[in-house]
Amino acid sequence: MSQAQQARDFVRTRGLPPGADLPLLAVQARALYRVLSDRANRRRAGDAAEAAHRGFALSTRSHPPGPGIACRAGCAFCCHTLIVVTAPEAFRLARHVRGDAAADRQRIAAAATATRGVPADQRARDRRPCALLLDGRCTAYDARPLLCRAGNSLDAAACEAGFGDPGIVIPASAIPLRLKDAHMLALVAALRAAALDARAYELNHALTVALPSADAEQRWLSGEDVFAGVQQGPPPPPPHAALLERLAAEAAR
Ligand code: SF4
């Protein structure tokens, strides 16, 4: 079996490992690029996010975070911080909210207004909940972005002590965080290869842009800067920049 076939089989059955190398990342990036390039599919941006999230879930099952994870349903200290999403993730979240009769659009709009332009440190101090958090639970759990999927804690008491204090370091398993980096790299590379916007945007505001009409996804796919004015998150970290360029070239092959 060729090395390329081995890489495809590994990613199909086990997802990406933490610290995945270029051949494995390229398999995932190509799969996402294929979704993003299917011009007959008007929902291909949200579908690419869904494929990225499925890949992350498979990777997590194959590479669990290890013992001591303190996260539990109803514990949501981490949902009171600044979260950034890629545009496809915003469209996936919007699709989820639109299909949820119980979703409170007024609450989402109010959260977006209250958090617009607030820097990350201040967001942590303000203790304002994410627009999608209700009664301590994520109302869009199945569609939550990569950043939320990877967030974890080994110490619930530290999360409580650090609530409102961005200076407190929360001990966490590095495995989900490294898996998130790998899947984010593959998604960003696929977006670049497809000549689409690969920036990350603040969740609350981005959601109010993506939510009102499914048309926003088509306009974004045709190159319109629909998220203009939305607070942006950090670009991929510098050590990943060269890898990202190579990966984007591989994705389109
Ligand atoms: S999307 Fe869900 S998991 Fe993520 S911060 Fe918002 S409520 Fe929490």
CSV table of C-alpha atoms and ligand atoms in Angstrom, one decimal:
chain,number,residue,atom,x,y,z
A,1,MET,CA,0.0,0.0,0.0
A,2,SER,CA,1.4,3.4,-0.9
A,3,GLN,CA,2.2,6.0,1.7
A,4,ALA,CA,-0.6,8.3,0.4
A,5,GLN,CA,-3.1,5.4,0.7
A,6,GLN,CA,-1.9,4.7,4.2
A,7,ALA,CA,-2.4,8.4,5.1
A,8,ARG,CA,-6.0,8.3,3.6
A,9,ASP,CA,-6.9,5.2,5.5
A,10,PHE,CA,-5.5,6.5,8.8
A,11,VAL,CA,-7.4,9.8,8.6
A,12,ARG,CA,-10.6,8.0,7.5
A,13,THR,CA,-10.5,5.5,10.3
A,14,ARG,CA,-8.7,7.4,13.1
A,15,GLY,CA,-8.9,11.1,12.2
A,16,LEU,CA,-5.8,13.2,12.8
A,17,PRO,CA,-3.4,12.5,15.7
A,18,PRO,CA,-2.1,15.4,17.9
A,19,GLY,CA,0.9,16.9,16.0
A,20,ALA,CA,-0.2,15.4,12.7
A,21,ASP,CA,2.4,15.6,10.0
A,22,LEU,CA,2.0,17.1,6.5
A,23,PRO,CA,0.7,14.0,4.7
A,24,LEU,CA,-2.1,13.4,7.2
A,25,LEU,CA,-3.0,17.1,7.4
A,26,ALA,CA,-3.1,17.2,3.6
A,27,VAL,CA,-5.6,14.4,3.5
A,28,GLN,CA,-8.0,16.3,5.8
A,29,ALA,CA,-7.4,19.6,4.0
A,30,ARG,CA,-8.2,18.0,0.6
A,31,ALA,CA,-11.4,16.5,2.0
A,32,LEU,CA,-12.5,19.9,3.1
A,33,TYR,CA,-11.4,21.6,-0.1
A,34,ARG,CA,-13.6,19.1,-2.1
A,35,VAL,CA,-16.6,20.2,0.0
A,36,LEU,CA,-15.8,23.9,-0.5
A,37,SER,CA,-15.3,23.4,-4.2
A,38,ASP,CA,-18.6,21.7,-4.9
A,39,ARG,CA,-20.3,24.8,-6.6
A,40,ALA,CA,-23.6,22.9,-7.0
A,41,ASN,CA,-23.9,22.9,-3.2
A,42,ARG,CA,-25.2,26.2,-2.0
A,43,ARG,CA,-24.6,25.2,1.7
A,44,ARG,CA,-21.0,24.1,1.1
A,45,ALA,CA,-19.4,26.5,3.7
A,46,GLY,CA,-21.5,25.2,6.6
A,47,ASP,CA,-21.1,21.7,5.3
A,48,ALA,CA,-17.3,22.1,5.3
A,49,ALA,CA,-17.5,23.2,9.0
A,50,GLU,CA,-19.6,20.2,9.7
A,51,ALA,CA,-17.0,18.0,8.0
A,52,ALA,CA,-14.3,19.6,10.1
A,53,HIS,CA,-16.2,19.1,13.3
A,54,ARG,CA,-16.9,15.4,12.4
A,55,GLY,CA,-13.2,15.0,11.8
A,56,PHE,CA,-12.4,16.5,15.1
A,57,ALA,CA,-14.9,14.2,16.9
A,58,LEU,CA,-13.3,11.1,15.2
A,59,SER,CA,-9.8,12.4,16.2
A,60,THR,CA,-11.0,12.9,19.8
A,61,ARG,CA,-12.4,9.3,20.0
A,62,SER,CA,-9.2,7.9,18.7
A,63,HIS,CA,-7.0,10.2,20.8
A,64,PRO,CA,-8.8,10.8,24.0
A,65,PRO,CA,-7.7,13.6,26.4
A,66,GLY,CA,-6.5,11.3,29.1
A,67,PRO,CA,-7.7,11.1,32.8
A,68,GLY,CA,-8.8,13.9,35.0
A,69,ILE,CA,-11.0,16.0,32.7
A,70,ALA,CA,-13.1,18.1,35.1
A,71,CYS,CA,-15.6,19.4,32.5
A,72,ARG,CA,-19.3,18.5,33.2
A,73,ALA,CA,-22.7,19.3,31.7
A,74,GLY,CA,-23.9,22.6,33.3
A,75,CYS,CA,-20.4,23.9,34.0
A,76,ALA,CA,-19.9,26.8,31.7
A,77,PHE,CA,-17.3,29.2,33.1
A,78,CYS,CA,-15.5,28.9,29.8
A,79,CYS,CA,-18.6,30.1,27.8
A,80,HIS,CA,-18.1,33.6,29.3
A,81,THR,CA,-15.0,34.4,27.3
A,82,LEU,CA,-14.3,35.6,23.8
A,83,ILE,CA,-14.8,32.8,21.3
A,84,VAL,CA,-13.8,33.1,17.6
A,85,VAL,CA,-15.1,31.2,14.7
A,86,THR,CA,-14.3,30.8,11.0
A,87,ALA,CA,-16.9,32.0,8.6
A,88,PRO,CA,-18.0,28.4,7.7
A,89,GLU,CA,-18.5,27.7,11.5
A,90,ALA,CA,-20.6,30.9,11.8
A,91,PHE,CA,-22.8,29.6,8.9
A,92,ARG,CA,-23.1,26.2,10.5
A,93,LEU,CA,-24.2,27.8,13.8
A,94,ALA,CA,-26.7,30.1,12.0
A,95,ARG,CA,-28.2,27.0,10.3
A,96,HIS,CA,-28.6,25.3,13.6
A,97,VAL,CA,-30.2,28.4,15.3
A,98,ARG,CA,-32.6,28.9,12.3
A,99,GLY,CA,-33.8,25.3,12.6
A,100,ASP,CA,-34.3,25.6,16.4
A,101,ALA,CA,-37.8,26.9,17.2
A,102,ALA,CA,-36.7,27.6,20.8
A,103,ALA,CA,-33.7,29.8,19.8
A,104,ASP,CA,-34.1,33.3,21.2
A,105,ARG,CA,-32.9,35.6,18.5
A,106,GLN,CA,-33.4,38.6,20.7
A,107,ARG,CA,-31.0,37.2,23.3
A,108,ILE,CA,-28.5,36.5,20.6
A,109,ALA,CA,-28.8,40.1,19.3
A,110,ALA,CA,-28.5,41.6,22.8
A,111,ALA,CA,-25.4,39.5,23.6
A,112,ALA,CA,-23.8,40.6,20.3
A,113,THR,CA,-24.5,44.3,21.0
A,114,ALA,CA,-23.2,44.0,24.6
A,115,THR,CA,-19.9,42.3,23.5
A,116,ARG,CA,-19.2,44.1,20.2
A,117,GLY,CA,-15.5,45.2,20.1
A,118,VAL,CA,-14.7,44.3,23.7
A,119,PRO,CA,-11.2,42.9,23.9
A,120,ALA,CA,-10.6,39.3,25.2
A,121,ASP,CA,-9.3,40.3,28.7
A,122,GLN,CA,-12.2,42.6,29.3
A,123,ARG,CA,-14.6,39.9,28.0
A,124,ALA,CA,-13.3,37.5,30.6
A,125,ARG,CA,-13.7,40.1,33.4
A,126,ASP,CA,-17.2,41.1,32.3
A,127,ARG,CA,-18.4,37.5,32.7
A,128,ARG,CA,-20.9,37.9,29.9
A,129,PRO,CA,-22.3,34.6,28.6
A,130,CYS,CA,-22.0,33.5,25.0
A,131,ALA,CA,-25.1,34.3,23.0
A,132,LEU,CA,-25.8,30.6,22.7
A,133,LEU,CA,-25.6,29.8,26.4
A,134,LEU,CA,-28.9,29.2,28.2
A,135,ASP,CA,-29.3,27.9,31.8
A,136,GLY,CA,-25.6,26.8,31.8
A,137,ARG,CA,-25.9,24.8,28.6
A,138,CYS,CA,-24.9,25.3,25.0
A,139,THR,CA,-28.0,25.6,22.9
A,140,ALA,CA,-26.0,24.8,19.8
A,141,TYR,CA,-23.9,22.0,21.2
A,142,ASP,CA,-23.9,19.8,18.0
A,143,ALA,CA,-22.8,22.8,15.9
A,144,ARG,CA,-20.4,24.4,18.4
A,145,PRO,CA,-17.1,25.6,16.9
A,146,LEU,CA,-13.7,23.9,17.1
A,147,LEU,CA,-12.5,26.3,19.9
A,148,CYS,CA,-15.4,25.1,22.1
A,149,ARG,CA,-14.9,21.5,21.2
A,150,ALA,CA,-11.2,21.6,22.3
A,151,GLY,CA,-11.7,23.7,25.5
A,152,ASN,CA,-11.2,21.6,28.6
A,153,SER,CA,-10.1,21.8,32.2
A,154,LEU,CA,-8.3,19.5,34.6
A,155,ASP,CA,-9.4,21.5,37.6
A,156,ALA,CA,-13.0,22.8,38.0
A,157,ALA,CA,-12.0,24.7,41.1
A,158,ALA,CA,-9.4,26.7,39.1
A,159,CYS,CA,-12.2,27.5,36.5
A,160,GLU,CA,-14.4,28.8,39.3
A,161,ALA,CA,-11.5,30.8,40.9
A,162,GLY,CA,-10.6,32.2,37.5
A,163,PHE,CA,-14.1,33.2,36.6
A,164,GLY,CA,-13.8,36.9,35.8
A,165,ASP,CA,-10.0,36.8,36.2
A,166,PRO,CA,-8.1,36.4,32.9
A,167,GLY,CA,-4.8,36.1,34.8
A,168,ILE,CA,-5.6,32.6,36.3
A,169,VAL,CA,-4.1,29.8,34.2
A,170,ILE,CA,-6.5,26.8,33.9
A,171,PRO,CA,-4.7,23.4,33.7
A,172,ALA,CA,-5.9,21.5,30.7
A,173,SER,CA,-5.2,18.4,28.6
A,174,ALA,CA,-3.0,19.4,25.6
A,175,ILE,CA,-4.4,16.6,23.4
A,176,PRO,CA,-7.7,18.2,22.4
A,177,LEU,CA,-6.0,21.6,22.0
A,178,ARG,CA,-3.4,20.0,19.6
A,179,LEU,CA,-6.2,18.2,17.7
A,180,LYS,CA,-8.0,21.5,17.4
A,181,ASP,CA,-4.9,23.2,16.0
A,182,ALA,CA,-4.5,20.4,13.4
A,183,HIS,CA,-8.1,20.6,12.3
A,184,MET,CA,-8.1,24.4,12.3
A,185,LEU,CA,-4.9,24.3,10.1
A,186,ALA,CA,-6.6,21.9,7.7
A,187,LEU,CA,-9.8,24.0,7.5
A,188,VAL,CA,-7.9,27.3,7.0
A,189,ALA,CA,-5.7,25.6,4.3
A,190,ALA,CA,-8.8,24.4,2.5
A,191,LEU,CA,-10.3,27.9,2.7
A,192,ARG,CA,-7.2,29.4,1.3
A,193,ALA,CA,-6.9,26.8,-1.5
A,194,ALA,CA,-10.5,27.6,-2.4
A,195,ALA,CA,-9.7,31.4,-2.4
A,196,LEU,CA,-12.2,32.0,0.4
A,197,ASP,CA,-12.0,34.2,3.5
A,198,ALA,CA,-10.0,32.2,6.2
A,199,ARG,CA,-10.2,34.8,9.0
A,200,ALA,CA,-11.6,34.1,12.4
A,201,TYR,CA,-14.4,36.3,13.8
A,202,GLU,CA,-15.9,37.0,17.2
A,203,LEU,CA,-18.8,34.5,17.6
A,204,ASN,CA,-21.7,36.7,18.9
A,205,HIS,CA,-21.4,39.4,16.2
A,206,ALA,CA,-20.5,36.9,13.4
A,207,LEU,CA,-23.7,35.0,14.3
A,208,THR,CA,-25.9,38.0,13.9
A,209,VAL,CA,-24.4,38.6,10.5
A,210,ALA,CA,-24.9,35.0,9.4
A,211,LEU,CA,-28.3,34.4,11.0
A,212,PRO,CA,-30.8,36.7,9.3
A,213,SER,CA,-30.7,35.1,5.9
A,214,ALA,CA,-29.3,32.0,4.3
A,215,ASP,CA,-28.4,34.4,1.5
A,216,ALA,CA,-25.4,35.6,3.6
A,217,GLU,CA,-23.6,32.2,3.0
A,218,GLN,CA,-24.1,32.5,-0.8
A,219,ARG,CA,-22.9,36.2,-0.8
A,220,TRP,CA,-19.8,35.1,1.3
A,221,LEU,CA,-19.1,32.2,-1.1
A,222,SER,CA,-19.2,34.7,-4.0
A,223,GLY,CA,-16.5,36.8,-2.4
A,224,GLU,CA,-18.6,39.5,-0.6
A,225,ASP,CA,-17.0,40.6,2.7
A,226,VAL,CA,-20.2,40.0,4.7
A,227,PHE,CA,-18.3,40.0,8.0
A,228,ALA,CA,-16.7,43.4,7.4
A,229,GLY,CA,-16.7,45.2,10.8
A,230,VAL,CA,-16.8,42.1,12.9
A,231,GLN,CA,-14.0,41.9,15.5
A,232,GLN,CA,-11.4,39.4,14.2
A,233,GLY,CA,-9.5,36.8,16.2
A,234,PRO,CA,-5.8,36.1,15.9
A,235,PRO,CA,-4.4,34.5,12.7
A,236,PRO,CA,-2.9,31.1,12.8
A,237,PRO,CA,0.2,31.2,15.1
A,238,PRO,CA,3.5,32.1,13.3
A,239,PRO,CA,5.1,28.6,13.6
A,240,HIS,CA,2.2,27.4,11.4
A,241,ALA,CA,2.5,30.0,8.7
A,242,ALA,CA,5.0,28.1,6.4
A,243,LEU,CA,3.1,24.8,7.0
A,244,LEU,CA,-0.1,26.5,6.1
A,245,GLU,CA,1.2,27.7,2.8
A,246,ARG,CA,2.4,24.2,1.9
A,247,LEU,CA,-0.9,22.7,3.1
A,248,ALA,CA,-3.0,25.1,1.0
A,249,ALA,CA,-1.0,24.0,-2.1
A,250,GLU,CA,-1.5,20.3,-1.2
A,251,ALA,CA,-5.2,20.8,-0.5
A,252,ALA,CA,-5.9,21.9,-4.1
A,253,ARG,CA,-3.9,19.1,-5.7
B,1,SF4,S1,-20.9,28.1,21.3
B,1,SF4,FE1,-21.7,26.8,23.0
B,1,SF4,S2,-19.9,25.8,23.9
B,1,SF4,FE2,-19.2,27.6,22.7
B,1,SF4,S3,-19.0,29.3,24.1
B,1,SF4,FE3,-21.1,29.4,23.2
B,1,SF4,S4,-22.4,28.3,24.6
B,1,SF4,FE4,-20.3,27.7,25.1
